[in-house]
Coordinates of C-alpha atoms in Angstrom, one line a residue:
X1 CA 0.0 0.0 0.0
X2 CA 2.7 2.5 1.0
X3 CA 4.8 2.1 -2.1
X4 CA 1.7 2.4 -4.4
X5 CA 0.6 5.6 -2.4
X6 CA 4.1 7.1 -2.8
X7 CA 4.0 6.5 -6.6
X8 CA 0.6 8.1 -7.0
X9 CA -1.1 4.8 -7.5
X10 CA -3.7 2.9 -5.5
X11 CA -4.2 -0.8 -4.8
X12 CA -7.8 -0.6 -5.9
X13 CA -6.6 0.8 -9.3
X14 CA -4.1 -2.1 -9.6
X15 CA -6.9 -4.6 -8.9
X16 CA -9.3 -2.9 -11.3
X17 CA -6.6 -3.2 -14.0
X18 CA -6.6 -7.0 -13.5
X19 CA -10.4 -7.0 -14.0
X20 CA -10.0 -4.9 -17.2
X21 CA -7.3 -7.2 -18.5
X22 CA -9.9 -10.0 -18.3
X23 CA -12.5 -7.8 -20.0
X24 CA -9.9 -7.1 -22.8
X25 CA -9.5 -10.8 -23.3
X26 CA -13.3 -11.5 -23.4
X27 CA -13.8 -8.6 -25.8
X28 CA -11.2 -9.9 -28.2
X29 CA -13.2 -12.9 -29.4
X30 CA -16.0 -10.9 -31.2
X31 CA -18.7 -12.8 -29.3
X32 CA -22.1 -11.2 -29.3
X33 CA -22.6 -12.1 -25.7
X34 CA -22.4 -9.3 -23.1
X35 CA -19.5 -9.2 -20.7
X36 CA -20.4 -9.3 -17.0
X37 CA -18.3 -8.8 -13.9
X38 CA -19.7 -10.0 -10.6
X39 CA -18.1 -9.9 -7.1
X40 CA -18.8 -10.4 -3.4
X41 CA -17.4 -8.1 -0.8
X42 CA -14.1 -6.6 -2.0
X43 CA -14.9 -8.3 -5.4
X44 CA -18.2 -6.4 -5.5
X45 CA -16.2 -3.1 -5.0
X46 CA -13.9 -4.0 -7.8
X47 CA -16.7 -5.0 -10.1
X48 CA -18.4 -1.7 -9.5
X49 CA -15.3 0.4 -10.1
X50 CA -14.4 -1.6 -13.3
X51 CA -17.9 -1.2 -14.8
X52 CA -17.8 2.5 -13.9
X53 CA -14.7 3.0 -16.1
X54 CA -15.3 0.5 -18.9
X55 CA -18.5 0.6 -20.9
X56 CA -17.7 -2.8 -22.5
X57 CA -18.9 -4.3 -19.3
X58 CA -22.6 -4.8 -20.0
X59 CA -23.5 -6.2 -16.5
X60 CA -22.2 -5.7 -13.0
X61 CA -23.2 -7.7 -10.0
X62 CA -22.4 -6.3 -6.6
X63 CA -23.0 -8.6 -3.7
X64 CA -22.3 -7.8 0.0
X65 CA -20.6 -4.4 -0.7
X66 CA -23.1 -1.7 -1.9
X67 CA -24.1 0.7 0.9
X68 CA -23.3 3.8 2.8
X69 CA -19.6 4.7 3.1
X70 CA -19.9 7.1 6.0
X71 CA -17.8 4.9 8.2
X72 CA -15.1 4.2 5.7
X73 CA -12.5 5.4 8.1
X74 CA -13.0 2.2 10.1
X75 CA -12.3 0.0 7.0
X76 CA -9.0 -1.5 5.9
X77 CA -6.6 1.3 4.8
X78 CA -6.4 0.0 1.2
X79 CA -9.9 1.4 0.8
X80 CA -8.7 4.9 1.7
X81 CA -9.0 6.9 -1.5
X82 CA -8.2 10.5 -0.7
X83 CA -11.2 12.8 -1.4
X84 CA -13.5 10.1 -2.8
X85 CA -16.5 10.8 -0.5
X86 CA -16.3 14.5 -1.4
X87 CA -17.8 13.6 -4.7
X88 CA -18.7 9.8 -4.8
X89 CA -20.6 7.4 -2.7
X90 CA -21.8 4.0 -3.9
X91 CA -24.9 5.6 -5.4
X92 CA -22.8 7.9 -7.6
X93 CA -20.5 5.1 -8.6
X94 CA -23.5 2.9 -9.5
X95 CA -25.0 5.7 -11.5
X96 CA -21.9 5.6 -13.7
X97 CA -22.8 2.0 -14.6
X98 CA -26.4 2.7 -15.6
X99 CA -28.1 2.3 -18.0
X100 CA -26.1 -0.9 -18.3
X101 CA -27.4 -3.8 -16.2
X102 CA -26.7 -3.5 -12.5
X103 CA -27.7 -6.2 -10.0
X104 CA -27.2 -5.3 -6.3
X105 CA -27.6 -8.1 -3.8
X106 CA -28.4 -6.7 -0.3
X107 CA -26.6 -9.4 1.6
X108 CA -24.2 -9.7 4.4
X109 CA -20.6 -8.9 3.4
X110 CA -17.4 -10.3 4.8
X111 CA -16.8 -9.3 8.5
X112 CA -13.4 -9.1 10.1
X113 CA -11.5 -7.2 12.7
X114 CA -7.8 -6.4 11.9
X115 CA -5.6 -5.5 14.9
X116 CA -3.1 -2.7 14.4
X117 CA 0.1 -4.6 15.3
X118 CA 2.3 -1.8 13.9
X119 CA -0.1 -1.0 11.0
X120 CA -3.5 0.5 10.7
X121 CA -6.3 -1.3 12.6
X122 CA -9.5 -1.9 10.7
X123 CA -13.0 -3.3 11.0
X124 CA -14.7 -4.8 8.0
X125 CA -18.5 -4.9 8.4
X126 CA -21.4 -5.8 6.3
X127 CA -22.8 -2.9 4.3
X128 CA -25.0 -0.5 6.1
X129 CA -27.7 1.8 4.7
X130 CA -28.3 -0.2 1.6
X131 CA -31.9 0.8 1.1
X132 CA -31.1 4.5 1.5
X133 CA -28.2 4.3 -0.9
X134 CA -30.3 2.5 -3.5
X135 CA -32.9 5.3 -3.1
X136 CA -30.2 7.9 -3.7
X137 CA -29.2 5.9 -6.8
X138 CA -32.7 5.9 -8.1
X139 CA -32.9 9.7 -7.6
X140 CA -29.6 10.3 -9.3
X141 CA -30.2 8.0 -12.2
X142 CA -33.8 8.9 -12.9
X143 CA -35.1 7.1 -16.0
X144 CA -31.7 5.4 -16.5
X145 CA -32.4 3.1 -13.5
X146 CA -35.6 1.9 -15.2
X147 CA -35.2 -1.8 -16.1
X148 CA -31.4 -1.7 -15.8
X149 CA -31.4 -1.8 -12.0
X150 CA -32.2 -5.0 -10.0
X151 CA -32.0 -5.1 -6.2
X152 CA -32.4 -8.5 -4.6
X153 CA -32.5 -9.4 -0.9
X154 CA -34.0 -7.6 2.0
X155 CA -32.7 -7.0 5.4
X156 CA -29.3 -8.5 4.3
X157 CA -30.7 -12.0 3.9
X158 CA -28.6 -13.7 1.3
X159 CA -30.7 -14.2 -1.9
X160 CA -27.9 -15.7 -4.0
X161 CA -30.4 -17.7 -6.1
X162 CA -32.3 -14.5 -7.1
X163 CA -29.0 -12.7 -7.8
X164 CA -27.7 -15.5 -9.9
X165 CA -31.0 -15.7 -11.8
X166 CA -31.0 -11.9 -12.5
X167 CA -27.4 -12.0 -13.6
X168 CA -27.9 -15.1 -15.8
X169 CA -31.0 -13.6 -17.5
X170 CA -29.0 -10.4 -18.3
X171 CA -26.2 -12.5 -19.8
X172 CA -28.7 -14.7 -21.7
X173 CA -27.5 -17.8 -19.9
X174 CA -29.6 -20.8 -18.9
X175 CA -29.5 -21.7 -15.2
X176 CA -30.6 -25.1 -14.0
X177 CA -32.6 -25.2 -10.7
X178 CA -30.5 -27.2 -8.2
X179 CA -33.5 -27.8 -5.9

């Protein structure tokens, strides 16, 4: 983290570049199928950032990440992006994805406490304020949110089946029912 910071780079940017390298590869085969990026927790964050900067990503699935960032100061230091919250919360980031397909799963995210031990202590919690952030997104996006935005899960109950179904439908894939 420190060397990236000193060089004017950020770990999130390095990770997003890895996602975009995969998008480059999928885009190179001239398939008519849309490209989708889906992630859980930190992966959901990377999926959202990647889709915000690359319009070739036709679908983004964010699971266990989307919510209010007002307590970001408690989170791991690699999420510390100077000045980000002055202009962008998750709603603004998601608005950059629309009108492409966006599936938000309101589910529990990874939870972890990291002791300082000479470094920065951190607490990783499930997203908070998901419904309020989704409402802000709908206000920001207006008509663009229309049929492009799907929110599954309520009260952070995992609805992976509904999320997978929405993602598969958007990618025009058949999903077998495992029940």
